[in-house]
Short mmCIF file of C-alpha atoms in Angstrom, two decimals:
data_model
loop_
_atom_site.label_atom_id
_atom_site.label_comp_id
_atom_site.label_asym_id
_atom_site.label_seq_id
_atom_site.Cartn_x
_atom_site.Cartn_y
_atom_site.Cartn_z
CA MET A 1 6.81 1.44 12.96
CA LEU A 2 3.23 0.39 10.85
CA LEU A 3 1.86 3.75 9.65
CA VAL A 4 -1.40 3.60 8.16
CA ASP A 5 -3.14 5.63 5.28
CA ALA A 6 -6.64 5.80 7.33
CA SER A 7 -8.42 7.77 4.66
CA VAL A 8 -7.82 5.90 2.13
CA TYR A 9 -9.65 2.38 3.69
CA ILE A 10 -12.59 4.76 5.55
CA PHE A 11 -13.75 6.16 1.44
CA ARG A 12 -13.09 2.66 0.10
CA ALA A 13 -15.44 1.21 3.12
CA PHE A 14 -17.26 4.09 1.72
CA HIS A 15 -18.39 3.45 -1.45
CA SER A 16 -18.20 -0.64 -1.18
CA LEU A 17 -20.12 -0.88 1.93
CA PRO A 18 -24.03 -0.66 1.17
CA SER A 19 -25.76 2.82 2.65
CA SER A 20 -28.15 0.26 4.34
CA LEU A 21 -25.61 -0.14 7.01
CA THR A 22 -26.98 1.70 10.09
CA GLY A 23 -26.91 3.06 13.19
CA ARG A 24 -28.96 4.90 16.02
CA ASP A 25 -31.13 7.18 13.73
CA ASP A 26 -30.61 5.20 10.37
CA GLN A 27 -27.41 7.65 10.61
CA PRO A 28 -25.73 5.41 7.86
CA LEU A 29 -22.43 3.79 9.55
CA ASN A 30 -21.10 1.83 6.79
CA ALA A 31 -17.28 3.58 6.45
CA VAL A 32 -17.70 2.77 10.15
CA TYR A 33 -18.75 -0.92 10.00
CA GLY A 34 -16.26 -1.41 7.06
CA TYR A 35 -12.94 0.64 8.11
CA THR A 36 -13.06 -1.04 11.62
CA THR A 37 -13.62 -4.45 10.77
CA PHE A 38 -9.86 -3.32 8.58
CA LEU A 39 -8.51 -1.72 11.44
CA VAL A 40 -9.20 -4.28 14.04
CA GLN A 41 -7.79 -7.37 11.03
CA LEU A 42 -4.69 -5.48 10.99
CA LEU A 43 -3.79 -4.83 14.42
CA GLU A 44 -4.48 -8.51 14.70
CA ALA A 45 -2.07 -9.14 12.32
CA ASP A 46 0.74 -7.24 13.04
CA ASP A 47 2.54 -6.41 16.51
CA ASP A 48 4.31 -3.85 15.52
CA ARG A 49 4.75 -2.10 18.64
CA GLN A 50 4.91 2.20 16.50
CA VAL A 51 1.87 3.09 15.38
CA ALA A 52 0.20 5.50 14.08
CA ALA A 53 -2.91 6.65 11.45
CA ALA A 54 -2.81 9.73 9.59
CA PHE A 55 -5.81 11.23 8.32
CA ASP A 56 -6.84 13.48 6.03
CA GLU A 57 -8.50 17.00 6.51
CA SER A 58 -6.76 19.39 3.79
CA LEU A 59 -8.26 18.63 1.24
CA THR A 60 -9.33 22.15 0.15
CA SER A 61 -6.62 23.41 2.66
CA SER A 62 -3.02 21.87 1.50
CA PHE A 63 -0.20 24.18 1.22
CA ARG A 64 -0.20 22.55 -1.72
CA ASN A 65 -3.76 24.57 -3.00
CA GLU A 66 -1.43 27.96 -2.47
CA PHE A 67 1.06 27.52 -5.50
CA TYR A 68 -1.48 25.27 -7.44
CA ALA A 69 -5.29 26.55 -7.45
CA ASP A 70 -6.05 23.39 -9.49
CA TYR A 71 -4.81 20.91 -7.28
CA LYS A 72 -7.16 17.68 -6.40
CA ALA A 73 -10.11 20.31 -8.21
CA ASN A 74 -11.48 17.40 -9.89
CA ARG A 75 -11.78 15.17 -6.73
CA GLU A 76 -16.08 15.95 -4.98
CA LEU A 77 -15.37 17.14 -1.27
CA PRO A 78 -17.09 13.49 1.45
CA PRO A 79 -20.55 13.41 1.28
CA ALA A 80 -22.56 14.33 4.22
CA ALA A 81 -23.16 10.83 5.40
CA LEU A 82 -19.52 10.36 4.68
CA GLU A 83 -18.36 13.09 7.03
CA ALA A 84 -20.19 12.32 10.15
CA GLN A 85 -18.68 9.19 10.26
CA ILE A 86 -14.52 10.20 9.19
CA GLY A 87 -14.81 12.16 13.55
CA ALA A 88 -16.11 8.61 14.33
CA CYS A 89 -13.58 6.73 12.50
CA ARG A 90 -10.93 8.06 13.93
CA GLU A 91 -12.40 8.03 17.50
CA ILE A 92 -12.77 4.41 17.25
CA THR A 93 -8.47 4.25 16.10
CA GLU A 94 -7.58 6.29 19.43
CA ALA A 95 -9.67 4.11 21.34
CA LEU A 96 -7.83 0.83 19.96
CA GLY A 97 -4.96 1.94 21.09
CA VAL A 98 -3.49 3.58 17.57
CA ALA A 99 -2.20 7.04 17.71
CA THR A 100 -4.11 9.88 15.16
CA LEU A 101 -2.15 12.48 13.27
CA SER A 102 -4.61 14.66 10.84
CA SER A 103 -3.19 18.98 9.73
CA PRO A 104 -5.42 21.46 7.84
CA VAL A 105 -2.08 22.13 6.38
CA TYR A 106 -0.11 18.82 5.04
CA GLU A 107 -1.70 15.96 4.03
CA ALA A 108 -2.02 12.22 5.52
CA ASP A 109 1.12 11.58 3.07
CA ASP A 110 3.48 14.23 4.42
CA LEU A 111 2.81 12.80 7.88
CA ILE A 112 3.10 9.57 6.60
CA GLY A 113 6.38 10.22 5.20
CA THR A 114 7.89 12.39 8.61
CA LEU A 115 7.18 10.05 10.41
CA ALA A 116 8.82 7.23 8.80
CA ALA A 117 12.30 9.90 7.62
CA ALA A 118 12.95 9.43 11.56
CA SER A 119 12.32 6.43 12.06
CA ASP A 120 15.18 4.38 12.79
CA THR A 121 13.34 0.38 12.39
CA PRO A 122 11.66 -0.43 9.05
CA VAL A 123 8.59 0.86 8.44
CA LYS A 124 5.43 -0.17 6.85
CA ILE A 125 3.26 1.65 5.47
CA VAL A 126 -0.56 0.10 4.84
CA THR A 127 -2.02 2.21 1.41
CA SER A 128 -3.33 1.96 -1.84
CA ASP A 129 -1.26 4.77 -2.54
CA LYS A 130 1.51 4.84 -5.39
CA ASP A 131 2.82 8.52 -3.74
CA LEU A 132 4.59 7.45 -0.62
CA ALA A 133 6.24 4.85 -2.63
CA GLN A 134 9.16 8.16 -3.22
CA ILE A 135 9.70 7.67 0.85
CA MET A 136 10.68 3.87 0.96
CA SER A 137 14.68 3.33 2.06
CA ALA A 138 15.89 -0.49 2.72
CA HIS A 139 14.15 -3.09 4.11
CA ASP A 140 11.15 -0.57 4.77
CA ILE A 141 7.50 -2.40 2.55
CA LEU A 142 4.42 -0.51 1.19
CA TRP A 143 1.47 -2.82 2.05
CA ASP A 144 -1.16 -2.90 0.05
CA TYR A 145 -3.66 -4.34 2.40
CA ALA A 146 -6.85 -4.94 0.82
CA ARG A 147 -4.52 -6.88 -2.07
CA GLU A 148 -2.54 -8.69 0.26
CA ILE A 149 0.39 -7.15 -1.52
CA ARG A 150 3.16 -6.18 -0.11
CA TYR A 151 5.90 -4.08 -2.07
CA ASP A 152 9.56 -3.54 -1.42
CA GLU A 153 11.94 -1.12 -3.49
CA ALA A 154 12.29 -3.80 -5.89
CA ALA A 155 9.45 -4.56 -5.69
CA ILE A 156 8.67 -0.95 -6.95
CA GLU A 157 11.16 -0.93 -9.30
CA ALA A 158 9.53 -3.66 -11.03
CA LYS A 159 6.32 -2.10 -11.02
CA PHE A 160 7.72 1.04 -12.72
CA GLY A 161 10.50 1.27 -13.86
CA VAL A 162 12.26 3.48 -11.67
CA ARG A 163 13.66 3.65 -8.15
CA CYS A 164 11.69 4.85 -4.96
CA ALA A 165 13.57 8.08 -4.58
CA ARG A 166 12.68 8.62 -8.59
CA ILE A 167 8.63 8.50 -7.93
CA ALA A 168 7.87 12.06 -7.77
CA ASP A 169 10.23 12.51 -11.06
CA TYR A 170 7.93 9.84 -12.48
CA LEU A 171 4.52 11.70 -11.49
CA ALA A 172 6.28 14.49 -12.63
CA LEU A 173 5.96 12.95 -16.44
CA VAL A 174 3.42 11.37 -16.28
CA GLY A 175 1.12 12.92 -13.97
CA ASP A 176 -1.92 12.20 -12.00
CA SER A 177 -4.99 12.35 -12.83
CA VAL A 178 -6.08 11.09 -9.12
CA ASP A 179 -4.88 14.21 -7.76
CA ASN A 180 -5.08 16.62 -10.88
CA ILE A 181 -1.15 16.61 -11.34
CA PRO A 182 -0.76 17.86 -14.93
CA GLY A 183 2.44 16.02 -15.74
CA VAL A 184 3.56 16.53 -19.94
CA PRO A 185 0.95 15.48 -22.27
CA GLY A 186 2.29 12.53 -24.46
CA ILE A 187 4.87 11.37 -21.62
CA GLY A 188 3.71 7.77 -20.60
CA ALA A 189 4.68 5.32 -17.87
CA LYS A 190 7.07 3.76 -20.37
CA THR A 191 8.56 6.50 -21.55
CA ALA A 192 8.74 8.22 -18.40
CA ALA A 193 10.69 5.50 -16.64
CA SER A 194 13.19 4.94 -19.62
CA LEU A 195 13.99 8.71 -19.66
CA LEU A 196 14.27 8.00 -15.45
CA GLN A 197 17.44 5.05 -16.16
CA ARG A 198 19.14 7.24 -17.99
CA PHE A 199 18.68 10.97 -16.59
CA ASP A 200 18.99 10.71 -12.57
CA GLY A 201 15.98 12.54 -11.97
CA ILE A 202 13.88 16.00 -13.51
CA GLU A 203 16.64 18.29 -13.53
CA ALA A 204 18.98 16.48 -15.27
CA LEU A 205 16.44 16.28 -18.42
CA LEU A 206 15.82 19.71 -18.71
CA ASP A 207 19.88 20.00 -18.21
CA ASP A 208 20.64 18.20 -20.84
CA LEU A 209 17.93 18.52 -23.59
CA ASP A 210 20.05 17.55 -25.79
CA GLY A 211 21.60 14.47 -24.23
CA VAL A 212 17.38 13.54 -24.00
CA ALA A 213 17.44 13.88 -27.94
CA ALA A 214 20.50 11.82 -28.69
CA SER A 215 19.48 8.94 -26.78
CA GLY A 216 17.90 6.57 -29.22
CA LEU A 217 14.20 6.22 -27.27
CA ARG A 218 11.65 6.16 -29.85
CA GLY A 219 10.69 10.22 -30.98
CA ALA A 220 13.98 11.13 -28.26
CA LYS A 221 13.81 14.72 -30.35
CA SER A 222 10.36 15.18 -29.49
CA LEU A 223 10.68 14.59 -26.58
CA ALA A 224 13.26 16.58 -26.04
CA ALA A 225 10.49 19.38 -27.33
CA LYS A 226 8.99 18.61 -25.07
CA LEU A 227 10.23 19.05 -21.95
CA GLU A 228 11.56 21.91 -22.82
CA THR A 229 8.25 23.40 -23.24
CA HIS A 230 6.81 22.37 -20.13
CA ALA A 231 9.99 22.61 -18.15
CA ASP A 232 7.42 25.20 -16.32
CA GLN A 233 4.98 22.95 -15.62
CA ILE A 234 7.29 19.80 -14.98
CA ARG A 235 8.87 21.39 -12.08
CA LEU A 236 5.55 22.36 -10.60
CA SER A 237 4.50 18.53 -10.75
CA TYR A 238 7.37 17.64 -9.12
CA ARG A 239 6.21 20.16 -6.26
CA LEU A 240 2.55 18.63 -6.06
CA ALA A 241 3.87 15.08 -6.09
CA THR A 242 6.92 15.19 -3.63
CA ILE A 243 6.26 14.17 -0.49
CA VAL A 244 7.38 16.50 2.95
CA THR A 245 9.34 14.51 5.23
CA ASP A 246 10.32 17.65 7.97
CA ILE A 247 6.90 18.75 9.44
CA GLU A 248 7.91 20.32 12.75
CA LEU A 249 5.85 17.48 15.17
CA ASP A 250 5.84 18.67 18.82
CA ALA A 251 6.55 15.32 21.19
CA ASP A 252 3.60 14.04 21.47
CA GLN A 253 2.55 14.12 17.95
CA ARG A 254 6.03 11.90 17.55
CA ASP A 255 4.61 9.52 20.24
CA ILE A 256 3.34 6.32 18.73
CA ARG A 257 4.00 4.04 20.87
CA ARG A 258 0.67 1.16 20.51
CA ARG A 259 -1.54 0.90 23.76
CA ALA A 260 -3.92 -1.58 25.06
CA PRO A 261 -7.56 -0.70 23.91
CA ASP A 262 -9.40 1.14 25.86
CA TYR A 263 -12.84 -0.82 25.92
CA PRO A 264 -14.97 1.07 28.35
CA THR A 265 -14.31 4.23 25.24
CA LEU A 266 -15.01 2.08 22.58
CA ALA A 267 -18.51 0.69 24.46
CA ALA A 268 -19.60 4.96 24.79
CA ILE A 269 -18.49 5.44 21.12
CA CYS A 270 -20.96 1.72 20.37
CA ASP A 271 -23.86 3.28 22.24
CA ARG A 272 -23.27 6.79 20.96
CA LEU A 273 -23.88 5.46 17.12
CA GLY A 274 -26.01 2.26 17.78
CA VAL A 275 -23.58 -0.36 16.23
CA GLY A 276 -24.38 -3.28 16.01
CA GLU A 277 -24.17 -6.69 17.93
CA ARG A 278 -21.01 -8.12 15.46
CA LEU A 279 -19.09 -5.32 15.32
CA ARG A 280 -19.24 -5.08 18.78
CA LYS A 281 -17.75 -9.01 19.18
CA ARG A 282 -15.25 -7.62 16.61
CA LEU A 283 -13.90 -4.31 18.86
CA GLY A 284 -14.36 -6.69 22.31
CA VAL A 285 -17.02 -4.61 23.82
CA VAL A 286 -20.41 -5.65 24.80
CA ALA A 287 -24.31 -4.27 24.62
CA SER A 288 -24.90 -1.74 28.08
#
């Protein structure tokens, strides 16, 4: 099973390619060009028969905003030049034979997590987002495609100092500036990893503050005090960082069998957008 965090690569293409890449009526197509090129290359390199791409549409309406209004409040909404291209990227994805999912309530991570949790085969997750490491199990791969780095469970533990199952606990302590998850002031990556190597999750930490104080870690007594002071914030951060893996998806949403590309539809999309010859050839369509 191949699961793609599509929005990551759309945003990356938009910010890395020049806005001079335009189509009909000089409308910017830099995100379309970059994302489509990435996706075609990925599909050529991988032969998984189950493939899905998850898109974010819940930037301001995620269920996480219901209990923490400042979740992702530091992120700017997509500019108009990008907003207009996201739909086209999704259309192209579907025409290439890849199932797509999105939700106004759940994020792309949650949709990927739900599909992965139901899989009885190894999963490859294509993303640069470390949060998704928490859903990995044996034989799964986190594939940072742009950097051509593949992480298995051992590589994640070597990188972060904690097991995949403890990534959400790790983020609850260190926070995440990208998603505006607060964490604990003064606790960094090394300290968080050291704590989670000794205690099995944030609840074990908070239930044994005396054990933290006597742990022998540098500044152990002050660490225990920080944990006690910020206990509610730690639990909040954990809720924000934890990926949902039990979304109710219907049979059609769970049907992610890879299909053959729909070349007439791809050609029609290219005609409508005013896509250039090079990308048309990449998609296997010719100008009408």
